[in-house]
Amino acid sequence: MSVPGRPAQQAPADIDEVMELVRHEGGRASTARRVILEALVAAGGHRTAEELAADIHSGHPEIHQTTVYRNLERFEDLGVAYHTHLGHGPAQWHLTGSRHQHLVCQYCGAVIEADPDILAGLETTLHDRSGFELDLRHFAITGTCQSCASEAREHPISDPSVPA
Amino acid sequence: MSVPGRPAQQAPADIDEVMELVRHEGGRASTARRVILEALVAAGGHRTAEELAADIHSGHPEIHQTTVYRNLERFEDLGVAYHTHLGHGPAQWHLTGSRHQHLVCQYCGAVIEADPDILAGLETTLHDRSGFELDLRHFAITGTCQSCASEAREHPISDPSVPA
DNA sequence: ATCCCTGCAAAATATTTGCACTGAT
DNA sequence: ATCAGTGCAAATATTTTGCAGGGAT
């Protein structure tokens, strides 16, 4: 795996720009690379590597899952994409441009997209107290959603992990 | 996997109390169960299932990894223990009693244990805005530690995931 | 011509499940 | 005597790696 591109880069919204960036970093503008990127843009986030491979498969059955993994990692190195863990399932991939915070309910698995501003206070507190620079993209924020909180005491459920 | 015991239960600090709880819930006070719990107490948190199995192995070579997994899950259901993901490696297990927040540096992998009070503000904000009840035990809070933040721009490193 | 990238196969990691037997109640 | 728990083997899920051939520069 890789760690997010740093410093936090602007996501080139345009596919050609990304391919340009890839070339600038010594990479090659392969077909697979472009197709995978297109799939990610088209999906608009919240896609697993496997889902992306499936999306791609109709048009390009020769593109293997491995290649999807390798390219997503590359995009992450370039700061163009990142992955998030919402639960125990596979990682979810996003373009860096669509930044949002995930709240995941541990009981029903609901994924709520929160305004990243919600974290502003925490970010400041942490930085002041310890110099730690928060980046909550990598893991979701878990907790209990409103409806589960109310009916919580009665019937525990088994693992929702990640919803469909 | 399972979801934390709910409502958040007091962790019985005492092993006999936990075994009592297990029996009360229809479970049996097996030797393996007790030994695994003892290992968890002795380790004082931050142990993976595999590490716990290793800890146990000298005294009880017959206790299999599978049994460790199964019992940890059971303890989690009972609200006695919980697991946390600090990175891409295996989950870390803790007793519910030793509650603390993990900050993990994405670059060097350092794990900082933060005062859970740091999150008080965020907790309130979230609850007020969306009724979401925060529980940040399940995933670590990722970011960049102070020293990595300073030397950050120069040399990206590969995946630290979880430190030794 | 170089060497990055790909497809395919296989491995690696972390965890879960099936099943017959043992052991706690 | 019952039925939960265990050991062991095998399966599962997700991701990574090795290698030889193909394609971008």
CSV table of C-alpha atoms (C1' of nucleotides) in Angstrom, one decimal:
chain,number,residue,atom,x,y,z
A,1,MET,CA,0.0,0.0,0.0
A,2,SER,CA,1.0,3.6,0.0
A,3,VAL,CA,0.6,6.6,2.0
A,4,PRO,CA,-1.3,9.6,0.6
A,5,GLY,CA,0.6,11.9,-1.7
A,6,ARG,CA,2.1,14.7,0.3
A,7,PRO,CA,1.8,17.6,0.5
A,8,ALA,CA,-2.0,17.2,0.0
A,9,GLN,CA,-2.1,17.8,-3.8
A,10,GLN,CA,-4.9,19.3,-5.8
A,11,ALA,CA,-6.6,16.5,-7.6
A,12,PRO,CA,-6.4,17.2,-11.3
A,13,ALA,CA,-10.0,16.9,-12.2
A,14,ASP,CA,-9.1,16.2,-15.8
A,15,ILE,CA,-8.0,12.8,-17.0
A,16,ASP,CA,-5.4,14.1,-19.4
A,17,GLU,CA,-3.9,16.2,-16.6
A,18,VAL,CA,-3.5,13.1,-14.5
A,19,MET,CA,-1.9,11.2,-17.4
A,20,GLU,CA,0.4,14.2,-17.8
A,21,LEU,CA,1.3,14.0,-14.1
A,22,VAL,CA,2.0,10.3,-14.5
A,23,ARG,CA,4.3,10.9,-17.4
A,24,HIS,CA,6.0,13.7,-15.5
A,25,GLU,CA,6.8,11.2,-12.7
A,26,GLY,CA,8.4,8.8,-15.1
A,27,GLY,CA,5.3,6.7,-15.7
A,28,ARG,CA,3.7,5.7,-19.0
A,29,ALA,CA,0.4,6.6,-20.3
A,30,SER,CA,-0.9,3.1,-20.8
A,31,THR,CA,-4.4,2.2,-21.9
A,32,ALA,CA,-5.1,0.3,-18.8
A,33,ARG,CA,-4.1,3.3,-16.7
A,34,ARG,CA,-6.3,5.6,-18.5
A,35,VAL,CA,-9.3,3.2,-18.5
A,36,ILE,CA,-9.0,2.7,-14.7
A,37,LEU,CA,-8.8,6.4,-14.1
A,38,GLU,CA,-11.9,6.9,-16.3
A,39,ALA,CA,-13.8,4.3,-14.4
A,40,LEU,CA,-12.9,6.0,-11.1
A,41,VAL,CA,-14.0,9.4,-12.4
A,42,ALA,CA,-17.2,7.9,-13.8
A,43,ALA,CA,-18.0,6.1,-10.6
A,44,GLY,CA,-17.5,9.3,-8.6
A,45,GLY,CA,-16.1,7.5,-5.6
A,46,HIS,CA,-17.2,4.8,-3.2
A,47,ARG,CA,-15.9,2.0,-5.4
A,48,THR,CA,-13.9,-1.0,-4.4
A,49,ALA,CA,-11.0,-2.3,-6.5
A,50,GLU,CA,-13.2,-5.2,-7.4
A,51,GLU,CA,-16.1,-3.1,-8.4
A,52,LEU,CA,-13.9,-0.9,-10.5
A,53,ALA,CA,-12.6,-4.0,-12.2
A,54,ALA,CA,-16.1,-5.1,-12.9
A,55,ASP,CA,-17.1,-1.7,-14.2
A,56,ILE,CA,-14.2,-2.0,-16.6
A,57,HIS,CA,-14.7,-5.5,-17.6
A,58,SER,CA,-17.4,-5.0,-20.1
A,59,GLY,CA,-15.4,-2.7,-22.2
A,60,HIS,CA,-11.9,-4.1,-21.5
A,61,PRO,CA,-12.1,-7.7,-20.4
A,62,GLU,CA,-8.3,-8.0,-20.6
A,63,ILE,CA,-7.7,-5.6,-17.7
A,64,HIS,CA,-6.9,-7.7,-14.7
A,65,GLN,CA,-7.7,-7.0,-11.1
A,66,THR,CA,-4.1,-6.9,-10.3
A,67,THR,CA,-3.6,-4.0,-12.7
A,68,VAL,CA,-6.5,-2.2,-11.0
A,69,TYR,CA,-4.8,-2.6,-7.6
A,70,ARG,CA,-1.4,-1.5,-8.9
A,71,ASN,CA,-2.8,1.6,-10.6
A,72,LEU,CA,-5.0,2.7,-7.7
A,73,GLU,CA,-1.9,2.5,-5.6
A,74,ARG,CA,0.0,4.6,-8.1
A,75,PHE,CA,-2.8,7.2,-8.2
A,76,GLU,CA,-2.6,7.3,-4.5
A,77,ASP,CA,1.1,7.9,-4.6
A,78,LEU,CA,0.4,10.8,-6.9
A,79,GLY,CA,-2.2,12.2,-4.6
A,80,VAL,CA,-4.9,11.8,-7.2
A,81,ALA,CA,-6.9,9.1,-5.4
A,82,TYR,CA,-7.1,7.7,-1.9
A,83,HIS,CA,-8.7,4.7,-0.2
A,84,THR,CA,-10.9,4.5,2.9
A,85,HIS,CA,-11.9,1.7,5.2
A,86,LEU,CA,-15.5,1.9,6.1
A,87,GLY,CA,-15.6,-1.3,7.9
A,88,HIS,CA,-14.2,-4.8,7.6
A,89,GLY,CA,-14.9,-5.2,3.9
A,90,PRO,CA,-12.6,-4.1,1.0
A,91,ALA,CA,-11.3,-0.5,0.8
A,92,GLN,CA,-13.3,2.2,-0.9
A,93,TRP,CA,-11.6,4.3,-3.5
A,94,HIS,CA,-12.2,8.0,-4.2
A,95,LEU,CA,-10.7,10.8,-6.1
A,96,THR,CA,-8.9,13.3,-3.9
A,97,GLY,CA,-11.2,16.0,-5.3
A,98,SER,CA,-14.3,14.6,-3.7
A,99,ARG,CA,-13.3,15.1,-0.1
A,100,HIS,CA,-15.8,14.2,2.5
A,101,GLN,CA,-15.9,12.5,5.8
A,102,HIS,CA,-17.5,9.1,6.4
A,103,LEU,CA,-19.6,8.3,9.4
A,104,VAL,CA,-20.5,4.7,9.6
A,105,CYS,CA,-23.0,3.2,11.9
A,106,GLN,CA,-21.7,0.1,13.6
A,107,TYR,CA,-25.2,-1.5,13.8
A,108,CYS,CA,-27.0,-0.9,10.6
A,109,GLY,CA,-23.9,-0.1,8.5
A,110,ALA,CA,-25.3,3.2,7.2
A,111,VAL,CA,-22.7,5.5,5.7
A,112,ILE,CA,-23.3,9.1,6.3
A,113,GLU,CA,-21.2,11.7,4.5
A,114,ALA,CA,-20.5,14.5,6.8
A,115,ASP,CA,-19.2,17.9,6.2
A,116,PRO,CA,-15.4,17.9,6.8
A,117,ASP,CA,-15.8,21.1,8.7
A,118,ILE,CA,-17.3,19.2,11.6
A,119,LEU,CA,-13.7,18.2,12.3
A,120,ALA,CA,-12.2,21.6,12.3
A,121,GLY,CA,-12.3,21.9,16.1
A,122,LEU,CA,-10.7,18.6,16.7
A,123,GLU,CA,-8.1,19.3,14.1
A,124,THR,CA,-7.1,22.5,15.9
A,125,THR,CA,-7.2,20.9,19.3
A,126,LEU,CA,-5.0,18.0,18.3
A,127,HIS,CA,-2.5,20.2,16.5
A,128,ASP,CA,-2.2,22.6,19.4
A,129,ARG,CA,-1.8,19.9,21.9
A,130,SER,CA,0.5,17.5,20.1
A,131,GLY,CA,1.5,18.8,16.7
A,132,PHE,CA,-0.4,16.0,15.2
A,133,GLU,CA,-1.9,16.8,11.8
A,134,LEU,CA,-5.2,15.0,11.4
A,135,ASP,CA,-6.1,13.2,8.2
A,136,LEU,CA,-9.3,11.2,8.8
A,137,ARG,CA,-9.7,10.0,5.2
A,138,HIS,CA,-8.1,6.7,5.8
A,139,PHE,CA,-10.5,5.3,8.3
A,140,ALA,CA,-14.2,6.0,8.7
A,141,ILE,CA,-15.5,7.5,11.9
A,142,THR,CA,-17.6,4.8,13.5
A,143,GLY,CA,-20.4,5.2,15.9
A,144,THR,CA,-24.1,4.7,16.2
A,145,CYS,CA,-26.6,6.5,14.0
A,146,GLN,CA,-29.7,8.1,15.5
A,147,SER,CA,-32.2,5.4,14.7
A,148,CYS,CA,-30.0,2.6,15.9
A,149,ALA,CA,-29.2,4.5,19.1
A,150,SER,CA,-32.9,4.6,20.0
A,151,GLU,CA,-33.7,1.0,19.4
A,152,ALA,CA,-30.3,0.0,20.5
A,153,ARG,CA,-30.9,-1.6,23.9
A,154,GLU,CA,-33.3,-4.2,22.6
A,155,HIS,CA,-31.9,-6.2,19.7
A,156,PRO,CA,-28.2,-6.4,19.0
A,157,ILE,CA,-27.4,-7.4,15.5
A,158,SER,CA,-24.5,-9.3,14.1
A,159,ASP,CA,-21.8,-7.7,11.9
A,160,PRO,CA,-23.1,-5.2,9.3
A,161,SER,CA,-19.5,-4.4,8.3
A,162,VAL,CA,-20.1,-2.5,5.2
A,163,PRO,CA,-23.5,-2.1,3.6
A,164,ALA,CA,-24.2,-3.0,0.0
B,1,MET,CA,-16.9,-10.2,13.7
B,2,SER,CA,-19.2,-8.5,16.1
B,3,VAL,CA,-20.2,-5.1,17.2
B,4,PRO,CA,-19.4,-3.8,20.6
B,5,GLY,CA,-21.5,-4.8,23.5
B,6,ARG,CA,-24.2,-2.3,24.0
B,7,PRO,CA,-25.0,-0.4,26.0
B,8,ALA,CA,-21.3,0.3,26.7
B,9,GLN,CA,-20.8,-2.0,29.6
B,10,GLN,CA,-18.5,-1.7,32.5
B,11,ALA,CA,-15.6,-4.0,32.0
B,12,PRO,CA,-15.4,-6.4,34.8
B,13,ALA,CA,-11.8,-6.0,35.8
B,14,ASP,CA,-11.8,-9.3,37.5
B,15,ILE,CA,-11.4,-12.5,35.6
B,16,ASP,CA,-13.9,-14.4,37.8
B,17,GLU,CA,-16.4,-11.7,37.2
B,18,VAL,CA,-16.1,-12.1,33.5
B,19,MET,CA,-16.4,-15.9,33.7
B,20,GLU,CA,-19.5,-15.3,35.8
B,21,LEU,CA,-20.9,-13.0,33.1
B,22,VAL,CA,-20.1,-15.7,30.4
B,23,ARG,CA,-22.0,-18.3,32.4
B,24,HIS,CA,-24.9,-15.9,32.9
B,25,GLU,CA,-25.1,-15.5,29.2
B,26,GLY,CA,-25.4,-19.2,28.7
B,27,GLY,CA,-21.7,-19.8,28.0
B,28,ARG,CA,-19.4,-22.2,29.7
B,29,ALA,CA,-16.4,-21.5,31.9
B,30,SER,CA,-13.8,-23.5,29.8
B,31,THR,CA,-10.2,-23.5,30.5
B,32,ALA,CA,-9.3,-22.0,27.1
B,33,ARG,CA,-11.7,-19.2,27.8
B,34,ARG,CA,-10.1,-18.4,31.1
B,35,VAL,CA,-6.6,-18.7,29.8
B,36,ILE,CA,-7.2,-16.3,26.9
B,37,LEU,CA,-8.8,-13.8,29.1
B,38,GLU,CA,-5.9,-14.0,31.5
B,39,ALA,CA,-3.5,-13.4,28.6
B,40,LEU,CA,-5.4,-10.4,27.6
B,41,VAL,CA,-5.4,-9.0,31.1
B,42,ALA,CA,-1.7,-9.7,31.5
B,43,ALA,CA,-0.8,-8.1,28.2
B,44,GLY,CA,-2.8,-5.0,29.1
B,45,GLY,CA,-4.0,-4.3,25.6
B,46,HIS,CA,-2.3,-3.7,22.3
B,47,ARG,CA,-2.2,-7.4,21.4
B,48,THR,CA,-3.2,-9.1,18.2
B,49,ALA,CA,-5.0,-12.4,18.2
B,50,GLU,CA,-1.8,-14.0,17.0
B,51,GLU,CA,0.3,-12.4,19.7
B,52,LEU,CA,-2.1,-13.6,22.3
B,53,ALA,CA,-2.0,-17.1,20.9
B,54,ALA,CA,1.8,-16.9,21.1
B,55,ASP,CA,1.7,-15.6,24.7
B,56,ILE,CA,-0.5,-18.5,25.6
B,57,HIS,CA,1.4,-21.2,23.7
B,58,SER,CA,4.2,-21.8,26.2
B,59,GLY,CA,1.8,-22.7,29.0
B,60,HIS,CA,-1.0,-24.2,26.8
B,61,PRO,CA,0.2,-25.4,23.5
B,62,GLU,CA,-3.1,-27.1,22.8
B,63,ILE,CA,-5.0,-23.8,22.6
B,64,HIS,CA,-5.4,-23.1,18.9
B,65,GLN,CA,-5.5,-19.7,17.2
B,66,THR,CA,-9.1,-20.3,16.1
B,67,THR,CA,-10.1,-20.6,19.7
B,68,VAL,CA,-8.4,-17.3,20.5
B,69,TYR,CA,-10.4,-15.6,17.7
B,70,ARG,CA,-13.6,-17.2,18.7
B,71,ASN,CA,-13.2,-16.1,22.3
B,72,LEU,CA,-12.1,-12.6,21.6
B,73,GLU,CA,-15.2,-12.2,19.6
B,74,ARG,CA,-17.3,-13.6,22.4
B,75,PHE,CA,-15.6,-11.2,24.8
B,76,GLU,CA,-16.4,-8.4,22.5
B,77,ASP,CA,-20.1,-9.4,22.3
B,78,LEU,CA,-20.1,-9.3,26.1
B,79,GLY,CA,-18.6,-5.8,26.1
B,80,VAL,CA,-15.5,-7.0,27.9
B,81,ALA,CA,-13.0,-6.5,25.1
B,82,TYR,CA,-12.8,-4.7,21.8
B,83,HIS,CA,-10.6,-4.6,18.8
B,84,THR,CA,-9.1,-1.6,17.0
B,85,HIS,CA,-7.5,-1.2,13.6
B,86,LEU,CA,-4.4,0.9,13.8
B,87,GLY,CA,-3.4,0.4,10.1
B,88,HIS,CA,-3.4,-2.4,7.6
B,89,GLY,CA,-2.1,-5.1,9.9
B,90,PRO,CA,-4.1,-7.3,12.2
B,91,ALA,CA,-6.5,-5.9,14.7
B,92,GLN,CA,-5.3,-5.0,18.2
B,93,TRP,CA,-7.3,-6.2,21.2
B,94,HIS,CA,-7.9,-4.4,24.4
B,95,LEU,CA,-10.0,-4.7,27.5
B,96,THR,CA,-12.8,-2.3,27.6
B,97,GLY,CA,-11.5,-0.9,30.8
B,98,SER,CA,-8.4,0.6,29.3
B,99,ARG,CA,-10.1,3.1,27.1
B,100,HIS,CA,-7.8,5.4,25.2
B,101,GLN,CA,-7.7,7.0,21.7
B,102,HIS,CA,-5.1,5.9,19.2
B,103,LEU,CA,-3.4,8.4,16.9
B,104,VAL,CA,-1.4,6.8,14.2
B,105,CYS,CA,1.2,8.5,12.0
B,106,GLN,CA,0.8,7.5,8.4
B,107,TYR,CA,4.4,8.0,7.7
B,108,CYS,CA,6.4,6.6,10.6
B,109,GLY,CA,3.7,4.4,12.0
B,110,ALA,CA,4.1,5.9,15.5
B,111,VAL,CA,1.1,5.2,17.8
B,112,ILE,CA,0.2,8.0,20.2
B,113,GLU,CA,-2.3,7.3,22.9
B,114,ALA,CA,-4.4,10.4,23.3
B,115,ASP,CA,-6.7,11.5,26.0
B,116,PRO,CA,-10.2,10.6,24.9
B,117,ASP,CA,-11.3,14.0,26.2
B,118,ILE,CA,-9.7,15.5,23.1
B,119,LEU,CA,-12.8,14.2,21.3
B,120,ALA,CA,-15.4,15.7,23.6
B,121,GLY,CA,-16.0,18.6,21.3
B,122,LEU,CA,-16.3,16.6,18.2
B,123,GLU,CA,-18.6,14.2,20.0
B,124,THR,CA,-21.0,17.0,21.0
B,125,THR,CA,-20.9,18.7,17.6
B,126,LEU,CA,-21.7,15.4,15.8
B,127,HIS,CA,-24.5,14.5,18.2
B,128,ASP,CA,-26.1,17.9,18.0
B,129,ARG,CA,-25.9,18.1,14.2
B,130,SER,CA,-26.9,14.6,13.3
B,131,GLY,CA,-27.7,12.5,16.3
B,132,PHE,CA,-24.7,10.4,15.6
B,133,GLU,CA,-23.1,8.8,18.7
B,134,LEU,CA,-19.4,8.7,18.2
B,135,ASP,CA,-17.3,5.6,19.0
B,136,LEU,CA,-13.8,6.0,17.8
B,137,ARG,CA,-12.5,2.8,19.3
B,138,HIS,CA,-12.9,0.7,16.2
B,139,PHE,CA,-10.5,2.7,13.9
B,140,ALA,CA,-7.5,4.7,14.8
B,141,ILE,CA,-7.3,8.3,14.0
B,142,THR,CA,-4.7,8.7,11.3
B,143,GLY,CA,-2.6,11.7,10.5
B,144,THR,CA,0.9,12.9,10.5
B,145,CYS,CA,3.0,13.2,13.6
B,146,GLN,CA,4.9,16.3,14.4
B,147,SER,CA,8.3,15.1,13.3
B,148,CYS,CA,7.1,13.6,10.1
B,149,ALA,CA,5.2,16.7,9.3
B,150,SER,CA,8.4,18.7,9.4
B,151,GLU,CA,10.5,16.5,7.2
B,152,ALA,CA,7.5,15.6,5.2
B,153,ARG,CA,8.0,17.4,1.9
B,154,GLU,CA,11.4,15.9,1.2
B,155,HIS,CA,11.3,12.1,1.3
B,156,PRO,CA,8.1,10.1,1.0
B,157,ILE,CA,8.4,6.7,2.5
B,158,SER,CA,6.5,3.5,1.6
B,159,ASP,CA,3.9,1.9,3.8
B,160,PRO,CA,4.6,1.9,7.5
B,161,SER,CA,1.2,0.3,8.2
B,162,VAL,CA,1.6,-0.7,11.8
B,163,PRO,CA,4.9,-0.5,13.6
B,164,ALA,CA,6.4,-3.5,15.4
C,1,DA,C1',16.5,0.0,-27.4
C,2,DT,C1',15.2,0.7,-22.9
C,3,DC,C1',12.5,-0.3,-19.1
C,4,DC,C1',7.8,0.5,-17.3
C,5,DC,C1',3.5,-2.0,-17.3
C,6,DT,C1',0.7,-5.8,-17.9
C,7,DG,C1',-1.5,-10.5,-17.6
C,8,DC,C1',-1.5,-14.5,-15.3
C,9,DA,C1',-0.4,-17.6,-11.6
C,10,DA,C1',0.8,-18.1,-7.2
C,11,DA,C1',1.6,-16.5,-2.5
C,12,DA,C1',0.6,-13.9,1.6
C,13,DT,C1',-2.2,-12.1,5.3
C,14,DA,C1',-6.0,-12.2,8.5
C,15,DT,C1',-9.9,-14.3,9.7
C,16,DT,C1',-13.9,-17.6,9.4
C,17,DT,C1',-16.2,-22.0,8.9
C,18,DG,C1',-17.3,-27.2,9.0
C,19,DC,C1',-17.2,-31.1,11.6
C,20,DA,C1',-16.6,-34.7,14.9
C,21,DC,C1',-15.1,-35.0,19.6
C,22,DT,C1',-14.5,-33.4,24.4
C,23,DG,C1',-15.9,-31.3,28.4
C,24,DA,C1',-18.9,-28.1,31.4
C,25,DT,C1',-23.3,-27.9,33.2
D,1,DA,C1',-27.4,-36.4,29.0
D,2,DT,C1',-27.2,-32.2,26.8
D,3,DC,C1',-25.2,-28.8,24.1
D,4,DA,C1',-21.5,-25.3,24.0
D,5,DG,C1',-16.6,-25.2,23.1
D,6,DT,C1',-12.5,-27.0,21.1
D,7,DG,C1',-8.9,-28.7,17.9
D,8,DC,C1',-7.8,-29.3,13.4
D,9,DA,C1',-8.3,-28.8,8.5
D,10,DA,C1',-9.9,-26.3,5.0
D,11,DA,C1',-12.0,-22.4,3.1
D,12,DT,C1',-12.6,-17.4,2.5
D,13,DA,C1',-11.6,-12.6,1.5
D,14,DT,C1',-8.5,-9.1,0.2
D,15,DT,C1',-4.4,-7.8,-1.5
D,16,DT,C1',0.5,-8.5,-3.0
D,17,DT,C1',4.3,-10.5,-5.5
D,18,DG,C1',7.2,-13.0,-9.3
D,19,DC,C1',8.0,-13.5,-13.8
D,20,DA,C1',8.1,-13.3,-18.7
D,21,DG,C1',6.2,-11.0,-22.6
D,22,DG,C1',4.3,-6.5,-24.7
D,23,DG,C1',4.0,-1.7,-25.3
D,24,DA,C1',5.2,3.4,-24.4
D,25,DT,C1',9.0,6.3,-24.6
